[in-house]
mmCIF file of C-alpha atoms and ligand atoms in Angstrom:
data_model
loop_
_atom_site.group_PDB
_atom_site.id
_atom_site.type_symbol
_atom_site.label_atom_id
_atom_site.label_comp_id
_atom_site.label_asym_id
_atom_site.label_seq_id
_atom_site.Cartn_x
_atom_site.Cartn_y
_atom_site.Cartn_z
ATOM 1 C CA UNK A 1 68.955 -7.514 -14.729
ATOM 2 C CA UNK A 2 67.255 -4.802 -16.789
ATOM 3 C CA UNK A 3 67.881 -1.134 -16.110
ATOM 4 C CA UNK A 4 64.876 0.684 -14.551
ATOM 5 C CA UNK A 5 66.201 4.060 -15.715
ATOM 6 C CA UNK A 6 64.741 6.068 -18.601
ATOM 7 C CA UNK A 7 66.050 9.267 -20.202
ATOM 8 C CA UNK A 8 62.663 10.820 -20.929
ATOM 9 C CA UNK A 9 59.322 9.514 -19.682
ATOM 10 C CA UNK A 10 56.012 10.709 -21.150
ATOM 11 C CA UNK A 11 53.000 10.330 -18.856
ATOM 12 C CA UNK A 12 49.856 10.568 -20.976
ATOM 13 C CA UNK A 13 47.270 11.487 -18.348
ATOM 14 C CA UNK A 14 48.640 12.601 -14.993
ATOM 15 C CA UNK A 15 46.159 11.655 -12.286
ATOM 16 C CA UNK A 16 46.255 9.254 -9.347
ATOM 17 C CA UNK A 17 48.121 6.407 -11.057
ATOM 18 C CA UNK A 18 50.490 8.132 -13.473
ATOM 19 C CA UNK A 19 51.089 10.919 -10.941
ATOM 20 C CA UNK A 20 52.047 8.350 -8.296
ATOM 21 C CA UNK A 21 54.312 6.506 -10.715
ATOM 22 C CA UNK A 22 55.963 9.807 -11.676
ATOM 23 C CA UNK A 23 56.577 10.671 -7.998
ATOM 24 C CA UNK A 24 57.946 7.208 -7.229
ATOM 25 C CA UNK A 25 60.285 7.347 -10.254
ATOM 26 C CA UNK A 26 61.486 10.848 -9.410
ATOM 27 C CA UNK A 27 62.170 9.905 -5.803
ATOM 28 C CA UNK A 28 64.447 7.106 -7.000
ATOM 29 C CA UNK A 29 66.124 9.068 -9.814
ATOM 30 C CA UNK A 30 64.664 6.686 -12.393
ATOM 31 C CA UNK A 31 63.793 9.330 -15.013
ATOM 32 C CA UNK A 32 65.994 12.011 -16.583
ATOM 33 C CA UNK A 33 62.931 14.077 -17.486
ATOM 34 C CA UNK A 34 59.190 13.540 -17.063
ATOM 35 C CA UNK A 35 56.790 15.137 -19.524
ATOM 36 C CA UNK A 36 53.085 15.030 -18.589
ATOM 37 C CA UNK A 37 50.159 15.326 -20.973
ATOM 38 C CA UNK A 38 46.600 16.321 -20.004
ATOM 39 C CA UNK A 39 43.742 18.078 -21.792
ATOM 40 C CA UNK A 40 42.941 20.633 -19.129
ATOM 41 C CA UNK A 41 45.178 23.573 -18.275
ATOM 42 C CA UNK A 42 44.391 23.202 -14.552
ATOM 43 C CA UNK A 43 45.513 19.533 -14.575
ATOM 44 C CA UNK A 44 48.806 20.492 -16.212
ATOM 45 C CA UNK A 45 49.365 23.434 -13.834
ATOM 46 C CA UNK A 46 48.647 21.281 -10.776
ATOM 47 C CA UNK A 47 50.955 18.488 -11.982
ATOM 48 C CA UNK A 48 53.767 21.022 -12.314
ATOM 49 C CA UNK A 49 53.027 22.643 -8.929
ATOM 50 C CA UNK A 50 53.053 19.249 -7.208
ATOM 51 C CA UNK A 51 56.364 18.327 -8.851
ATOM 52 C CA UNK A 52 54.929 15.338 -10.722
ATOM 53 C CA UNK A 53 56.676 16.378 -13.945
ATOM 54 C CA UNK A 54 59.252 18.734 -15.460
ATOM 55 C CA UNK A 55 57.043 19.849 -18.349
ATOM 56 C CA UNK A 56 53.332 19.570 -19.096
ATOM 57 C CA UNK A 57 51.759 19.784 -22.542
ATOM 58 C CA UNK A 58 48.319 19.272 -24.104
ATOM 59 C CA UNK A 59 49.326 17.471 -27.302
ATOM 60 C CA UNK A 60 50.107 13.726 -26.926
ATOM 61 C CA UNK A 61 52.404 13.683 -29.997
ATOM 62 C CA UNK A 62 54.431 16.572 -28.547
ATOM 63 C CA UNK A 63 54.595 14.839 -25.140
ATOM 64 C CA UNK A 64 56.111 11.620 -26.492
ATOM 65 C CA UNK A 65 58.756 13.259 -28.714
ATOM 66 C CA UNK A 66 62.166 11.902 -27.666
ATOM 67 C CA UNK A 67 60.691 9.678 -24.936
ATOM 68 C CA UNK A 68 62.137 6.212 -24.346
ATOM 69 C CA UNK A 69 59.184 5.300 -22.104
ATOM 70 C CA UNK A 70 55.524 6.245 -22.552
ATOM 71 C CA UNK A 71 52.906 5.409 -19.908
ATOM 72 C CA UNK A 72 49.252 5.771 -20.905
ATOM 73 C CA UNK A 73 47.190 6.685 -17.827
ATOM 74 C CA UNK A 74 43.883 8.153 -19.000
ATOM 75 C CA UNK A 75 40.471 6.594 -18.256
ATOM 76 C CA UNK A 76 40.226 3.222 -20.052
ATOM 77 C CA UNK A 77 37.912 4.360 -22.868
ATOM 78 C CA UNK A 78 40.346 7.127 -23.888
ATOM 79 C CA UNK A 79 43.483 4.947 -24.035
ATOM 80 C CA UNK A 80 43.143 3.912 -27.699
ATOM 81 C CA UNK A 81 42.354 7.467 -28.763
ATOM 82 C CA UNK A 82 45.421 8.942 -27.038
ATOM 83 C CA UNK A 83 47.583 6.120 -28.450
ATOM 84 C CA UNK A 84 46.454 7.127 -31.949
ATOM 85 C CA UNK A 85 47.037 10.812 -31.233
ATOM 86 C CA UNK A 86 50.575 10.310 -29.933
ATOM 87 C CA UNK A 87 51.672 7.773 -32.597
ATOM 88 C CA UNK A 88 53.088 10.352 -35.071
ATOM 89 C CA UNK A 89 55.518 11.684 -32.421
ATOM 90 C CA UNK A 90 56.675 8.308 -31.104
ATOM 91 C CA UNK A 91 60.269 7.063 -31.496
ATOM 92 C CA UNK A 92 60.238 3.563 -33.106
ATOM 93 C CA UNK A 93 62.083 1.901 -30.204
ATOM 94 C CA UNK A 94 60.191 3.669 -27.398
ATOM 95 C CA UNK A 95 58.631 1.315 -24.850
ATOM 96 C CA UNK A 96 54.903 1.971 -24.453
ATOM 97 C CA UNK A 97 52.775 0.677 -21.603
ATOM 98 C CA UNK A 98 49.461 1.552 -19.970
ATOM 99 C CA UNK A 99 47.957 1.316 -16.485
ATOM 100 C CA UNK A 100 44.334 0.649 -17.482
ATOM 101 C CA UNK A 101 42.161 -1.606 -15.317
ATOM 102 C CA UNK A 102 40.948 -3.694 -18.265
ATOM 103 C CA UNK A 103 43.260 -5.372 -20.691
ATOM 104 C CA UNK A 104 41.901 -7.414 -23.635
ATOM 105 C CA UNK A 105 40.218 -4.568 -25.462
ATOM 106 C CA UNK A 106 42.840 -1.998 -24.504
ATOM 107 C CA UNK A 107 45.765 -4.173 -25.603
ATOM 108 C CA UNK A 108 44.122 -4.903 -28.977
ATOM 109 C CA UNK A 109 43.078 -1.319 -29.625
ATOM 110 C CA UNK A 110 46.287 0.351 -28.483
ATOM 111 C CA UNK A 111 48.520 -2.087 -30.393
ATOM 112 C CA UNK A 112 46.510 -1.441 -33.556
ATOM 113 C CA UNK A 113 47.411 2.246 -33.377
ATOM 114 C CA UNK A 114 51.151 1.998 -32.696
ATOM 115 C CA UNK A 115 53.916 1.970 -35.321
ATOM 116 C CA UNK A 116 55.793 -0.756 -33.386
ATOM 117 C CA UNK A 117 53.246 -2.823 -31.415
ATOM 118 C CA UNK A 118 55.983 -5.263 -30.298
ATOM 119 C CA UNK A 119 57.272 -2.542 -27.949
ATOM 120 C CA UNK A 120 53.856 -2.194 -26.237
ATOM 121 C CA UNK A 121 53.203 -4.102 -23.010
ATOM 122 C CA UNK A 122 49.806 -3.832 -21.317
ATOM 123 C CA UNK A 123 49.999 -3.139 -17.585
ATOM 124 C CA UNK A 124 47.737 -2.837 -14.547
ATOM 125 C CA UNK A 125 49.043 -1.832 -11.134
ATOM 126 C CA UNK A 126 46.498 -3.352 -8.753
ATOM 127 C CA UNK A 127 46.601 -0.403 -6.386
ATOM 128 C CA UNK A 128 44.538 2.696 -5.955
ATOM 129 C CA UNK A 129 42.187 4.781 -3.904
ATOM 130 C CA UNK A 130 38.795 6.277 -4.692
ATOM 131 C CA UNK A 131 40.448 9.696 -5.189
ATOM 132 C CA UNK A 132 41.497 10.969 -8.594
ATOM 133 C CA UNK A 133 43.475 13.723 -10.291
ATOM 134 C CA UNK A 134 47.060 14.908 -9.705
ATOM 135 C CA UNK A 135 46.358 15.852 -6.067
ATOM 136 C CA UNK A 136 45.529 12.229 -5.258
ATOM 137 C CA UNK A 137 49.018 11.007 -6.267
ATOM 138 C CA UNK A 138 51.480 9.706 -3.661
ATOM 139 C CA UNK A 139 54.852 8.014 -4.103
ATOM 140 C CA UNK A 140 54.208 4.927 -1.963
ATOM 141 C CA UNK A 141 51.021 3.845 -3.772
ATOM 142 C CA UNK A 142 52.605 0.775 -5.368
ATOM 143 C CA UNK A 143 54.561 -0.505 -2.395
ATOM 144 C CA UNK A 144 53.796 -4.174 -1.736
ATOM 145 C CA UNK A 145 51.015 -4.085 -4.335
ATOM 146 C CA UNK A 146 50.716 -6.335 -7.353
ATOM 147 C CA UNK A 147 51.327 -5.106 -10.867
ATOM 148 C CA UNK A 148 50.121 -7.291 -13.726
ATOM 149 C CA UNK A 149 51.806 -7.121 -17.129
ATOM 150 C CA UNK A 150 49.988 -8.644 -20.106
ATOM 151 C CA UNK A 151 52.454 -9.282 -22.956
ATOM 152 C CA UNK A 152 51.141 -11.106 -26.034
ATOM 153 C CA UNK A 153 52.894 -13.584 -28.308
ATOM 154 C CA UNK A 154 55.043 -11.161 -30.298
ATOM 155 C CA UNK A 155 55.786 -8.663 -27.498
ATOM 156 C CA UNK A 156 59.474 -7.764 -27.294
ATOM 157 C CA UNK A 157 60.974 -9.545 -24.224
ATOM 158 C CA UNK A 158 63.336 -6.596 -23.657
ATOM 159 C CA UNK A 159 60.356 -4.245 -23.226
ATOM 160 C CA UNK A 160 58.787 -6.678 -20.732
ATOM 161 C CA UNK A 161 62.047 -7.032 -18.772
ATOM 162 C CA UNK A 162 62.488 -3.256 -18.507
ATOM 163 C CA UNK A 163 58.927 -2.800 -17.265
ATOM 164 C CA UNK A 164 59.291 -5.604 -14.727
ATOM 165 C CA UNK A 165 62.405 -3.812 -13.427
ATOM 166 C CA UNK A 166 60.538 -0.481 -13.339
ATOM 167 C CA UNK A 167 57.570 -1.768 -11.328
ATOM 168 C CA UNK A 168 59.778 -3.728 -8.961
ATOM 169 C CA UNK A 169 61.893 -0.635 -8.361
ATOM 170 C CA UNK A 170 58.801 1.328 -7.238
ATOM 171 C CA UNK A 171 57.881 -1.446 -4.802
ATOM 172 C CA UNK A 172 55.409 -3.623 -6.713
ATOM 173 C CA UNK A 173 55.335 -7.403 -7.066
ATOM 174 C CA UNK A 174 55.024 -8.163 -10.762
ATOM 175 C CA UNK A 175 53.046 -10.971 -12.401
ATOM 176 C CA UNK A 176 52.569 -11.623 -16.103
ATOM 177 C CA UNK A 177 49.489 -13.217 -17.667
ATOM 178 C CA UNK A 178 47.432 -13.002 -20.849
ATOM 179 C CA UNK A 179 45.061 -10.017 -21.220
ATOM 180 C CA UNK A 180 42.073 -12.410 -21.271
ATOM 181 C CA UNK A 181 43.105 -14.134 -18.050
ATOM 182 C CA UNK A 182 43.644 -10.741 -16.412
ATOM 183 C CA UNK A 183 40.113 -9.661 -17.285
ATOM 184 C CA UNK A 184 38.533 -12.821 -15.837
ATOM 185 C CA UNK A 185 40.527 -12.591 -12.610
ATOM 186 C CA UNK A 186 39.797 -8.910 -12.136
ATOM 187 C CA UNK A 187 36.104 -9.388 -12.944
ATOM 188 C CA UNK A 188 35.774 -11.424 -9.770
ATOM 189 C CA UNK A 189 38.332 -9.732 -7.495
ATOM 190 C CA UNK A 190 37.571 -6.136 -8.367
ATOM 191 C CA UNK A 191 34.727 -5.543 -10.807
ATOM 192 C CA UNK A 192 32.050 -7.646 -9.089
ATOM 193 C CA UNK A 193 32.802 -6.197 -5.610
ATOM 194 C CA UNK A 194 32.538 -2.680 -7.054
ATOM 195 C CA UNK A 195 29.256 -3.553 -8.735
ATOM 196 C CA UNK A 196 27.885 -4.879 -5.422
ATOM 197 C CA UNK A 197 28.941 -1.678 -3.645
ATOM 198 C CA UNK A 198 27.362 0.507 -6.328
ATOM 199 C CA UNK A 199 24.146 -1.537 -6.049
ATOM 200 C CA UNK A 200 23.920 -1.437 -2.252
ATOM 201 C CA UNK A 201 24.646 2.279 -2.029
ATOM 202 C CA UNK A 202 22.225 2.867 -4.925
ATOM 203 C CA UNK A 203 19.495 0.971 -3.073
ATOM 204 C CA UNK A 204 20.013 3.220 -0.056
ATOM 205 C CA UNK A 205 19.939 6.314 -2.253
ATOM 206 C CA UNK A 206 16.440 5.275 -3.362
ATOM 207 C CA UNK A 207 15.081 4.734 0.163
ATOM 208 C CA UNK A 208 12.479 7.055 1.646
ATOM 209 C CA UNK A 209 14.045 10.096 3.302
ATOM 210 C CA UNK A 210 13.398 9.118 6.943
ATOM 211 C CA UNK A 211 15.025 5.692 6.440
ATOM 212 C CA UNK A 212 17.960 7.245 4.636
ATOM 213 C CA UNK A 213 18.842 9.514 7.561
ATOM 214 C CA UNK A 214 18.839 6.475 9.856
ATOM 215 C CA UNK A 215 21.236 4.713 7.487
ATOM 216 C CA UNK A 216 23.696 7.603 7.661
ATOM 217 C CA UNK A 217 23.438 7.669 11.469
ATOM 218 C CA UNK A 218 24.236 3.958 11.825
ATOM 219 C CA UNK A 219 26.505 3.645 8.785
ATOM 220 C CA UNK A 220 29.417 2.189 10.788
ATOM 221 C CA UNK A 221 27.574 -1.150 10.833
ATOM 222 C CA UNK A 222 29.073 -2.066 7.439
ATOM 223 C CA UNK A 223 27.549 0.461 5.065
ATOM 224 C CA UNK A 224 30.575 2.800 5.383
ATOM 225 C CA UNK A 225 32.878 0.280 3.677
ATOM 226 C CA UNK A 226 30.522 0.084 0.712
ATOM 227 C CA UNK A 227 30.249 3.872 0.414
ATOM 228 C CA UNK A 228 34.032 4.118 0.163
ATOM 229 C CA UNK A 229 34.148 1.705 -2.771
ATOM 230 C CA UNK A 230 31.053 3.253 -4.377
ATOM 231 C CA UNK A 231 32.766 6.661 -4.304
ATOM 232 C CA UNK A 232 35.249 5.465 -6.954
ATOM 233 C CA UNK A 233 35.578 7.422 -10.168
ATOM 234 C CA UNK A 234 32.326 7.163 -12.231
ATOM 235 C CA UNK A 235 34.051 7.581 -15.622
ATOM 236 C CA UNK A 236 36.587 4.858 -14.949
ATOM 237 C CA UNK A 237 34.029 2.383 -13.639
ATOM 238 C CA UNK A 238 31.561 3.009 -16.438
ATOM 239 C CA UNK A 239 34.398 2.236 -18.872
ATOM 240 C CA UNK A 240 35.422 -0.901 -16.977
ATOM 241 C CA UNK A 241 31.938 -2.462 -16.974
ATOM 242 C CA UNK A 242 31.231 -1.623 -20.603
ATOM 243 C CA UNK A 243 34.612 -2.859 -21.795
ATOM 244 C CA UNK A 244 34.914 -6.051 -19.738
ATOM 245 C CA UNK A 245 31.333 -7.013 -20.450
ATOM 246 C CA UNK A 246 31.683 -10.766 -21.003
ATOM 247 C CA UNK A 247 33.747 -11.587 -17.938
ATOM 248 C CA UNK A 248 31.645 -9.292 -15.717
ATOM 249 C CA UNK A 249 28.337 -10.751 -16.958
ATOM 250 C CA UNK A 250 29.625 -14.266 -16.277
ATOM 251 C CA UNK A 251 30.523 -13.325 -12.686
ATOM 252 C CA UNK A 252 27.188 -11.532 -12.145
ATOM 253 C CA UNK A 253 25.408 -14.732 -13.268
ATOM 254 C CA UNK A 254 27.280 -16.834 -10.714
ATOM 255 C CA UNK A 255 26.778 -14.222 -7.996
ATOM 256 C CA UNK A 256 23.034 -14.036 -8.575
ATOM 257 C CA UNK A 257 22.691 -17.821 -8.310
ATOM 258 C CA UNK A 258 24.545 -17.765 -4.995
ATOM 259 C CA UNK A 259 22.450 -14.840 -3.752
ATOM 260 C CA UNK A 260 19.232 -16.689 -4.545
ATOM 261 C CA UNK A 261 20.565 -19.762 -2.708
ATOM 262 C CA UNK A 262 21.205 -17.590 0.359
ATOM 263 C CA UNK A 263 17.768 -15.990 0.055
ATOM 264 C CA UNK A 264 16.261 -19.466 0.090
ATOM 265 C CA UNK A 265 18.336 -20.572 3.090
ATOM 266 C CA UNK A 266 17.164 -17.541 5.049
ATOM 267 C CA UNK A 267 13.529 -18.078 4.057
ATOM 268 C CA UNK A 268 13.624 -21.752 5.116
ATOM 269 C CA UNK A 269 15.587 -21.090 8.294
ATOM 270 C CA UNK A 270 18.538 -23.236 7.110
ATOM 271 C CA UNK A 271 21.058 -21.869 9.615
ATOM 272 C CA UNK A 272 23.611 -24.601 8.869
ATOM 273 C CA UNK A 273 23.920 -23.386 5.261
ATOM 274 C CA UNK A 274 24.520 -19.831 6.423
ATOM 275 C CA UNK A 275 26.960 -20.918 9.119
ATOM 276 C CA UNK A 276 28.977 -23.106 6.718
ATOM 277 C CA UNK A 277 29.266 -20.315 4.175
ATOM 278 C CA UNK A 278 30.257 -17.689 6.753
ATOM 279 C CA UNK A 279 32.897 -20.069 8.127
ATOM 280 C CA UNK A 280 34.357 -20.600 4.654
ATOM 281 C CA UNK A 281 34.382 -16.873 3.925
ATOM 282 C CA UNK A 282 36.280 -16.237 7.168
ATOM 283 C CA UNK A 283 38.988 -18.579 5.897
ATOM 284 C CA UNK A 284 39.162 -16.619 2.655
ATOM 285 C CA UNK A 285 39.787 -13.433 4.613
ATOM 286 C CA UNK A 286 42.717 -15.156 6.341
ATOM 287 C CA UNK A 287 44.134 -16.323 2.995
ATOM 288 C CA UNK A 288 43.887 -12.808 1.559
ATOM 289 C CA UNK A 289 45.793 -11.395 4.551
ATOM 290 C CA UNK A 290 48.410 -14.163 4.237
ATOM 291 C CA UNK A 291 48.852 -13.292 0.529
ATOM 292 C CA UNK A 292 49.745 -9.744 1.637
ATOM 293 C CA UNK A 293 46.701 -8.249 -0.100
ATOM 294 C CA UNK A 294 44.916 -6.886 2.983
ATOM 295 C CA UNK A 295 45.813 -5.385 6.289
ATOM 296 C CA UNK A 296 44.005 -5.365 9.566
ATOM 297 C CA UNK A 297 42.252 -1.991 9.552
ATOM 298 C CA UNK A 298 43.927 0.758 11.514
ATOM 299 C CA UNK A 299 41.032 2.650 13.091
ATOM 300 C CA UNK A 300 43.037 5.844 13.602
ATOM 301 C CA UNK A 301 43.702 6.162 9.861
ATOM 302 C CA UNK A 302 41.613 8.742 8.049
ATOM 303 C CA UNK A 303 40.425 8.147 4.478
ATOM 304 C CA UNK A 304 43.158 10.099 2.724
ATOM 305 C CA UNK A 305 46.013 9.266 5.081
ATOM 306 C CA UNK A 306 48.815 6.873 4.311
ATOM 307 C CA UNK A 307 50.359 4.745 7.019
ATOM 308 C CA UNK A 308 54.138 4.441 7.332
ATOM 309 C CA UNK A 309 53.992 1.017 5.625
ATOM 310 C CA UNK A 310 52.475 2.645 2.568
ATOM 311 C CA UNK A 311 48.926 1.489 3.170
ATOM 312 C CA UNK A 312 46.396 4.088 2.117
ATOM 313 C CA UNK A 313 43.481 4.505 4.484
ATOM 314 C CA UNK A 314 41.284 3.148 1.742
ATOM 315 C CA UNK A 315 42.016 0.905 -1.161
ATOM 316 C CA UNK A 316 40.045 0.252 -4.290
ATOM 317 C CA UNK A 317 41.168 -0.652 -7.766
HETATM 318 P P1 NAP B 401 42.619 10.136 -12.943
HETATM 319 O O1 NAP B 401 43.214 10.389 -11.612
HETATM 320 O O2 NAP B 401 41.234 10.594 -13.194
HETATM 321 O O3 NAP B 401 43.570 10.739 -14.067
HETATM 322 C C1 NAP B 401 43.255 10.637 -15.426
HETATM 323 C C2 NAP B 401 44.166 11.561 -16.222
HETATM 324 O O4 NAP B 401 43.852 11.432 -17.599
HETATM 325 C C3 NAP B 401 44.033 13.033 -15.892
HETATM 326 O O5 NAP B 401 45.307 13.622 -15.970
HETATM 327 C C4 NAP B 401 43.150 13.596 -16.994
HETATM 328 O O6 NAP B 401 43.481 14.962 -17.198
HETATM 329 C C5 NAP B 401 43.509 12.717 -18.167
HETATM 330 N N1 NAP B 401 42.361 12.471 -19.073
HETATM 331 C C6 NAP B 401 41.087 12.210 -18.712
HETATM 332 N N2 NAP B 401 40.319 11.980 -19.810
HETATM 333 C C7 NAP B 401 41.132 12.094 -20.861
HETATM 334 C C8 NAP B 401 40.934 11.981 -22.257
HETATM 335 N N3 NAP B 401 39.707 11.697 -22.780
HETATM 336 N N4 NAP B 401 41.978 12.172 -23.075
HETATM 337 C C9 NAP B 401 43.198 12.472 -22.559
HETATM 338 N N5 NAP B 401 43.460 12.602 -21.230
HETATM 339 C C10 NAP B 401 42.432 12.414 -20.401
HETATM 340 O O7 NAP B 401 42.627 8.565 -13.276
HETATM 341 P P2 NAP B 401 43.432 7.391 -12.551
HETATM 342 O O8 NAP B 401 42.658 6.961 -11.362
HETATM 343 O O9 NAP B 401 44.848 7.773 -12.420
HETATM 344 O O10 NAP B 401 43.253 6.244 -13.626
HETATM 345 C C11 NAP B 401 44.045 6.234 -14.785
HETATM 346 C C12 NAP B 401 44.075 4.827 -15.361
HETATM 347 O O11 NAP B 401 44.545 3.938 -14.354
HETATM 348 C C13 NAP B 401 42.700 4.305 -15.789
HETATM 349 O O12 NAP B 401 42.811 3.659 -17.039
HETATM 350 C C14 NAP B 401 42.339 3.306 -14.706
HETATM 351 O O13 NAP B 401 41.579 2.223 -15.225
HETATM 352 C C15 NAP B 401 43.681 2.835 -14.202
HETATM 353 N N6 NAP B 401 43.722 2.435 -12.789
HETATM 354 C C16 NAP B 401 43.075 3.165 -11.843
HETATM 355 C C17 NAP B 401 43.115 2.761 -10.506
HETATM 356 C C18 NAP B 401 42.393 3.557 -9.441
HETATM 357 O O14 NAP B 401 42.161 3.049 -8.341
HETATM 358 N N7 NAP B 401 42.041 4.789 -9.692
HETATM 359 C C19 NAP B 401 43.858 1.635 -10.146
HETATM 360 C C20 NAP B 401 44.561 0.933 -11.133
HETATM 361 C C21 NAP B 401 44.489 1.343 -12.463
HETATM 362 P P3 NAP B 401 42.545 15.917 -18.081
HETATM 363 O O15 NAP B 401 41.149 15.690 -17.609
HETATM 364 O O16 NAP B 401 43.077 17.272 -17.829
HETATM 365 O O17 NAP B 401 42.760 15.478 -19.492
#
């Protein structure tokens, strides 16, 4: 069994995900020292105040000096750039991973910038909320959530084993798959649902004023759930759609065909088609709950509260 303990951990980017990982590691004594890196002074100050790290610096190469583990946790489009910036300070045997929501492009671009790409393992904890920044971090974020690691052919098995041990120690269930497979799976389970939410909320935003105020008044009828997802970080989601273009476009194509089929069924009064679909989708909800990926909603939970079982009031990826 690999050791989930590291002498010095560098967190490049210290927002919701890296901040939560830092808290979870500190709680369990899994890191001798945590050094955070962020561009803005107020991010670094807040990370220190909240106890997410022992030191906070602006220069990625300075942050990774002497680190045996480096976790890249900036928005997806900045991951390759920060990998290049930190490379001169990196120890040759340091393990490097990332938490980005897209993998194929990130894995290729980050590996290309590292002195020892065999020690890099792409990662994606499938857990999150629509909040961002250091203040959004909480230690139980990864409990009972999936974390996907995406090693490639020449990735060092020791680096993979140590990261599996790390994510398991902070409560996650770890799967490994290729970066390409990850991107296809996430396009349907995460990216398409977000795109639908952005579209629906966008449609409402364009409604005439008097209709809009009615929507807000009666939002509990389903619209609220979409607004929560559509409040997710604009930078991150722009990066995800632009960088997982092929898989997302394929899923949009399938979705639009199905939407047109439903439109037709409604127009022609084909209730049996609607009923059959809604019965099948109910079954899917049951399967998702059985797979431990959803919880019955707790109505007393506010958006930014966390239940004792570690479930945030809201979850998006
Ligand atoms: P976040 O809360 O916004 O934190 C991002 C951090 O990166 C901040 O510390 C920010 O500080 C720094 N940063 C931003 N732009 C940067 C740049 N151009 N160069 C260097 N540092 C930069 O983001 P997050 O939600 O933790 O997401 C981080 C990563 O996790 C993303 O790749 C995302 O795809 C992935 N992820 C997110 C979720 C989710 O639900 N949010 C779930 C799973 C995975 P400064 O602005 O001060 O530099």
